[in-house]
XYZ file of C-alpha atoms in Angstrom:
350
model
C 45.867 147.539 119.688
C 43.041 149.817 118.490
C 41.965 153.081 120.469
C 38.970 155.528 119.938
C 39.709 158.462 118.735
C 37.828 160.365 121.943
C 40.708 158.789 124.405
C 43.347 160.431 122.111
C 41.874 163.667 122.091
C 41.326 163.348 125.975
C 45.443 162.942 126.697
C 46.553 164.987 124.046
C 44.258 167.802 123.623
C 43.408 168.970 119.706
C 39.721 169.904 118.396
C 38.045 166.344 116.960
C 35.810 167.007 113.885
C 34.175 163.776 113.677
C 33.035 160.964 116.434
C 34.801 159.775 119.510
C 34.035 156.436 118.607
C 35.610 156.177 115.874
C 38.725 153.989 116.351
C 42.238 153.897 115.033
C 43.836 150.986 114.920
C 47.694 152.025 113.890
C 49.266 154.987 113.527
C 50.638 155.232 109.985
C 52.640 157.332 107.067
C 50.446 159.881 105.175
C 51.099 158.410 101.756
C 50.254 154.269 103.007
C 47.720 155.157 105.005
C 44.307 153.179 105.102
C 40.842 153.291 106.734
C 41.079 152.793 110.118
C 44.780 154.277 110.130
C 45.859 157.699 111.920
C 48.246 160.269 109.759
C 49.375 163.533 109.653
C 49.768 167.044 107.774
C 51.809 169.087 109.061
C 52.606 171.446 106.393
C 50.696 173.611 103.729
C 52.817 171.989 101.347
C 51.361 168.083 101.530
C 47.879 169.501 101.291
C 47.204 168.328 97.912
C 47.575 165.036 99.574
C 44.117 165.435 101.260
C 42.360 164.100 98.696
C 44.653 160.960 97.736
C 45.402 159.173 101.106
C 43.150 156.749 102.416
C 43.851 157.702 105.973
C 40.945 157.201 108.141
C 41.750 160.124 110.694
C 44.033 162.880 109.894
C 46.191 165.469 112.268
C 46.126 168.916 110.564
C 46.703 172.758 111.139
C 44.085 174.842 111.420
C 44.287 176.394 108.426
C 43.415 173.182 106.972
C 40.486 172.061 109.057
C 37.699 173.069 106.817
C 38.916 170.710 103.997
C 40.164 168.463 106.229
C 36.497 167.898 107.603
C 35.027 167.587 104.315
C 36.551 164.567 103.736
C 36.745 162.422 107.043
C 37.454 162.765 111.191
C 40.381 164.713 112.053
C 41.861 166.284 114.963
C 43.068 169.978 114.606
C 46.023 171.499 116.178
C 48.378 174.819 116.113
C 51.285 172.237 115.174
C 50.545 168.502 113.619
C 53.877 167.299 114.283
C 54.759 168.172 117.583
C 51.053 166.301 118.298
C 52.257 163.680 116.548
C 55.475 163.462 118.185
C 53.438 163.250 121.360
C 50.867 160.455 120.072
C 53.841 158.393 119.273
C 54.734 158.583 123.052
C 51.265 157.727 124.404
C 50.244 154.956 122.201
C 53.112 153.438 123.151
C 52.490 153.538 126.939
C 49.261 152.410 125.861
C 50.549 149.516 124.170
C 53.590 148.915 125.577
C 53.966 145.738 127.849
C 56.239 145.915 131.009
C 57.049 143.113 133.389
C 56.745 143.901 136.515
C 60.483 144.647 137.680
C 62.744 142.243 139.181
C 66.564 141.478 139.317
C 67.809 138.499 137.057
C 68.942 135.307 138.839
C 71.838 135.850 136.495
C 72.726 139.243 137.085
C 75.234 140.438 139.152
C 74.815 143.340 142.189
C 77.449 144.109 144.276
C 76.082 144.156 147.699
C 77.043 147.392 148.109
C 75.291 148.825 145.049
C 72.097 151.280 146.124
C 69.311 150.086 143.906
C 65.822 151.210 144.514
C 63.377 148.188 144.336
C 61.257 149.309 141.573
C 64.383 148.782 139.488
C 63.900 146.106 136.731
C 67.746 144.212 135.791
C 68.147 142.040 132.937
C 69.694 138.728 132.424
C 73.581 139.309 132.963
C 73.991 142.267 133.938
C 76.595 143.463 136.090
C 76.477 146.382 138.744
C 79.880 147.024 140.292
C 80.444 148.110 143.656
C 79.224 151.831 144.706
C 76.303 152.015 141.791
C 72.861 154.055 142.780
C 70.449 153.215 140.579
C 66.798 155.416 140.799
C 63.541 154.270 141.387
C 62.047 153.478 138.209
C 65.116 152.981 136.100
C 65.224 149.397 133.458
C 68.565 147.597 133.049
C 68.550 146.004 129.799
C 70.733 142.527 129.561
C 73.949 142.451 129.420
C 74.283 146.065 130.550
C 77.508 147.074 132.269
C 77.702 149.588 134.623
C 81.008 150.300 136.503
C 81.769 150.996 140.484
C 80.384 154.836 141.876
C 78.140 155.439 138.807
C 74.710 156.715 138.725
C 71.634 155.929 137.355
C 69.140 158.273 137.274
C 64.879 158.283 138.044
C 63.639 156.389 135.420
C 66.144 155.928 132.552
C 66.515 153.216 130.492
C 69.615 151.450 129.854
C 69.117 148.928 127.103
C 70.954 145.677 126.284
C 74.321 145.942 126.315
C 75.196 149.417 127.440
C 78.285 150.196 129.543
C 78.295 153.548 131.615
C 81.544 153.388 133.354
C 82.875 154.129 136.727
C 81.890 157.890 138.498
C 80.075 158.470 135.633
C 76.217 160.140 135.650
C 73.212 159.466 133.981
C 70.310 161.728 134.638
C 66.820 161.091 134.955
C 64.510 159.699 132.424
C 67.339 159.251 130.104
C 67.580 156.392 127.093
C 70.446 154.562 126.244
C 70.164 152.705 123.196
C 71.944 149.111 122.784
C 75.851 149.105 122.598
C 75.979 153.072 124.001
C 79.503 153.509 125.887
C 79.321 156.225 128.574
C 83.091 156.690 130.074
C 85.607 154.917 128.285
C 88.985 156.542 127.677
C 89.832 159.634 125.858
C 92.117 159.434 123.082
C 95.090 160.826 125.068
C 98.320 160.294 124.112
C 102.612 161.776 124.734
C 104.568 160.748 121.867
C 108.092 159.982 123.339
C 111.127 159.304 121.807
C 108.660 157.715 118.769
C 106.959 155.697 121.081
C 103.354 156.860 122.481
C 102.886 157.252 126.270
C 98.994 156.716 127.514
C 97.422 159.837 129.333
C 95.397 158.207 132.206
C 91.976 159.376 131.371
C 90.883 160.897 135.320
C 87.589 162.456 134.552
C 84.545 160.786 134.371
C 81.080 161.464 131.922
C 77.836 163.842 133.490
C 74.893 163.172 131.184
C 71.968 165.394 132.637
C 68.190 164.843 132.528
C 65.857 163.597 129.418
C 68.732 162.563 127.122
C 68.623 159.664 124.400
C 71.856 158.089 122.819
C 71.700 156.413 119.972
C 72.851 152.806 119.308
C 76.729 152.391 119.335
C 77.755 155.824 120.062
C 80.729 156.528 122.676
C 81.033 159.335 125.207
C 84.929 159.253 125.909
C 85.413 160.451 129.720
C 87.565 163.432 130.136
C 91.329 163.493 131.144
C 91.102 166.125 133.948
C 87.456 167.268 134.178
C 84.492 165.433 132.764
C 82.945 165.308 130.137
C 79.364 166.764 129.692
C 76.320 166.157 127.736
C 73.608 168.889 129.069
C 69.655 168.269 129.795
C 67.128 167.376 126.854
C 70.766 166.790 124.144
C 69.905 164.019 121.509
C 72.135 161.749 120.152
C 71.871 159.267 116.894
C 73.659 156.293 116.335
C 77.628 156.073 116.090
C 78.545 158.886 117.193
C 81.938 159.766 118.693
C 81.947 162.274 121.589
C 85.705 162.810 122.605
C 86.645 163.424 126.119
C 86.253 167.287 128.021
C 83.637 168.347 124.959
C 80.891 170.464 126.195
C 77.300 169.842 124.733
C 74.991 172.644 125.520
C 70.993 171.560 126.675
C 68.815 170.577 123.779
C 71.233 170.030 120.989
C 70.521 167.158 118.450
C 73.374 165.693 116.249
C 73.106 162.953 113.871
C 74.283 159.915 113.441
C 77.759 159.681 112.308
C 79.013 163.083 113.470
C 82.305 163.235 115.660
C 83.297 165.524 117.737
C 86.931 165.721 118.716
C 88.130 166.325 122.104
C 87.767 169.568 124.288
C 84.991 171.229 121.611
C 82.031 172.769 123.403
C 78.737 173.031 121.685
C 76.347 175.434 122.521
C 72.527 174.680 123.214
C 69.792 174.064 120.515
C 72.232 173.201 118.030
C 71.898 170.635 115.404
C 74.716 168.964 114.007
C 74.044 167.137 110.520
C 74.934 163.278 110.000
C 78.729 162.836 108.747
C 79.339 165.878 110.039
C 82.939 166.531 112.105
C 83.868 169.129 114.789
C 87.303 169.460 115.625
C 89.012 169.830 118.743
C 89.284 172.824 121.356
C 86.354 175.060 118.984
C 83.472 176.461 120.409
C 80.307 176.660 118.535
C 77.898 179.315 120.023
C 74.014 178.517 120.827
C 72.189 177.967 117.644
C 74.577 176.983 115.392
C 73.106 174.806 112.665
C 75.598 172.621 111.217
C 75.152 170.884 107.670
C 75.363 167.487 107.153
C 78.996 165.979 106.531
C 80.210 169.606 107.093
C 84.011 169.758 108.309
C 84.404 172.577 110.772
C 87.570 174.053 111.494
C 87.423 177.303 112.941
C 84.682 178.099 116.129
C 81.141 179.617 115.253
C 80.666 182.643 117.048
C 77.167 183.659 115.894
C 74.067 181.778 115.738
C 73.147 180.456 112.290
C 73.233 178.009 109.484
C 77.186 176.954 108.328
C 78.159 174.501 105.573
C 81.667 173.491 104.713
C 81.487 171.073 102.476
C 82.624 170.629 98.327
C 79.281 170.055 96.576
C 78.985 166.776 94.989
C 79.019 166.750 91.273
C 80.258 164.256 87.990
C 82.947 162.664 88.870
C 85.025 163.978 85.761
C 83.634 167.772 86.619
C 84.667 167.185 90.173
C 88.105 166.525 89.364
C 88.541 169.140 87.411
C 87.009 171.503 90.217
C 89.214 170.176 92.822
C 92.360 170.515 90.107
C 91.522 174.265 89.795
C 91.057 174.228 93.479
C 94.673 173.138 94.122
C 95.601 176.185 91.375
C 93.878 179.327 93.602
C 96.293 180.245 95.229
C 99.065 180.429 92.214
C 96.151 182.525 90.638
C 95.980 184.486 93.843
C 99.513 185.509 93.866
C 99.561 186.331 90.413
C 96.451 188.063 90.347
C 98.316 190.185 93.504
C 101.207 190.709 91.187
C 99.069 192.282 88.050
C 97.704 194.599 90.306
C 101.126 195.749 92.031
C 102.253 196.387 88.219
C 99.020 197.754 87.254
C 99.138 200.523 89.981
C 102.727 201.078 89.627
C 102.326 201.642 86.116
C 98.860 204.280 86.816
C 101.587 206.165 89.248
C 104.222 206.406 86.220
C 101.654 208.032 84.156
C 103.196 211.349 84.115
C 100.132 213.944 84.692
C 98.291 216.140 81.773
């Protein structure tokens, strides 16, 4: 599992103060670090931490390369993290074992199904009629994918994910397990107190270098589909309801919901817990705090909250009592100042 550090800096770039023999055998967190472990600094901030980890090698900014030196190997770069982001990536394609792909006896492929033979399918999985799957692509087991859908160049579906019929996955996408891709919208005519089911006729688009997170549902749309743009990352359980918009990049968190019809702008981020109600439009770079409630649309870029801040129980309820009391207060407050500028006009002049 071990690499020298002179193959890391050949993939990933960086300037290596030390020797490219030196080898790493995990990557690891700054503060549980040892000797032959990799970790990073990427802010000013954690410097102090220099001298207390026991990291072997150490990713920092250039700012901090002259102290970083003095105490071990390191690797500097304009941003730690992102470098670190993109060491994750290749020391797992170092490491990472991959059969060589092949369809399970125990699947099951329609005949009619287009599936490019560098596909790998896993035990029980089912392709319905009309699929095109992508060179490249990795069907985990017990993945579902319904008739006409599409699988994109080398995406990753893993155990247990359903995409559902005349719905899209792009390229290079990851599903994690349980993901559902294009079931029904929560559509509904209430009639004569009975409710009447809105055939759901759209299907879900899901564009290039996307990853959804375990368990969370993309509803298809009732008319038109449903759309999650290029680069958009999910976390787990999340609710996307059917015809909502997400623009490209976007990251939400797990937990969030967002209720039917919304559209998102790109490079958003929407906190964990946090809800976005139907039919509102949030423009491009809106930052959304965690558990936030948001009820009207976000025309400008920028950082919103909406939430009541947590407190003592006892001093919370008696903020939320004085809550329910504002508006009494407002109306009263409206009334002192009718009477006080009736009574400034009745002042007869000097």
């Amino acid at each position: 599992m071990s690499r020298p550090l002179g193959a890391i800096v050949d993939a990933l770039g960086g300037t290596l103060n030390g020797s490219c023999d030196t080898v790493v055998d995990r990557l690891a967190p700054l503060a549980t670090a040892g000797p032959t472990e990799l970790a990073f600094i990427a802010q000013a901030r954690y410097a102090s931490q220099l001298q207390t980890t026991q990291a072997g090698v150490l990713i920092v900014p250039v700012d901090m390369q002259e102290a970083a030196s003095q105490r071990g190997a390191c690797i500097v770069t304009e941003n730690p993290y992102l470098y670190f982001a993109r060491l994750t990536q290749w020391w797992r394609s170092e490491h990472e074992v991959l059969a060589a792909p092949s369809i399970d006896p125990s699947a099951s492929v329609h005949p009619s199904a287009q599936i490019d033979e560098s596909v790998d399918i896993g035990p029980f999985a089912v392709i319905a009629a009309g699929v095109c799957i992508a060179r490249g692509a990795r069907i985990g087991a017990h993945a579902v994918i319904a008739a006409d859908a599409t699988i994109g160049v080398d995406t990753r579906l893993y155990p247990r994910v359903s995409v559902g019929e005349r719905c899209v996955v792009g390229a290079r996408c990851v599903l994690h397990p349980g993901v559902v891709i294009g079931a029904d919208g929560f559509g509904f005519a209430q009639h004569q107190g009975q409710w009447i089911k809105i055939e759901q006729l759209g299907a879900v688009r899901i564009g290039d270098d996307v990853e959804i997170g375990a368990n969370t549902c993309i509803d298809r749309g009732a008319l038109d589909d449903t759309v999650i743009e290029d680069g958009v990352k999910l976390d787990n359980l999340i609710q996307i309801g059917h015809n909502v918009r997400i623009g490209a990049h976007t990251a939400m968190a797990g937990n969030a919901g967002v209720a039917g019809s919304a559209t998102i702008g790109a490079h958003c981020t929407v906190g964990g817990g946090a809800i976005v109600l139907g039919h509102l439009t949030l423009a491009d770079g809106v930052h959304v705090s965690a558990a936030s409630v948001v009820t009207r649309s976000l025309n400008k870029p920028g950082h919103y909250t909406g939430m009541f801040p947590i407190d003592d129980n006892a001093a919370w309820e008696k903020n939320a009592a004085s809550l329910k009391q504002l508006n009494r207060l407002r109306e009263r407050l409206k009334a002192v100042e009718q009477a006080l500028a009736q009574a400034l006009k009745d002042i007869p002049a000097p």
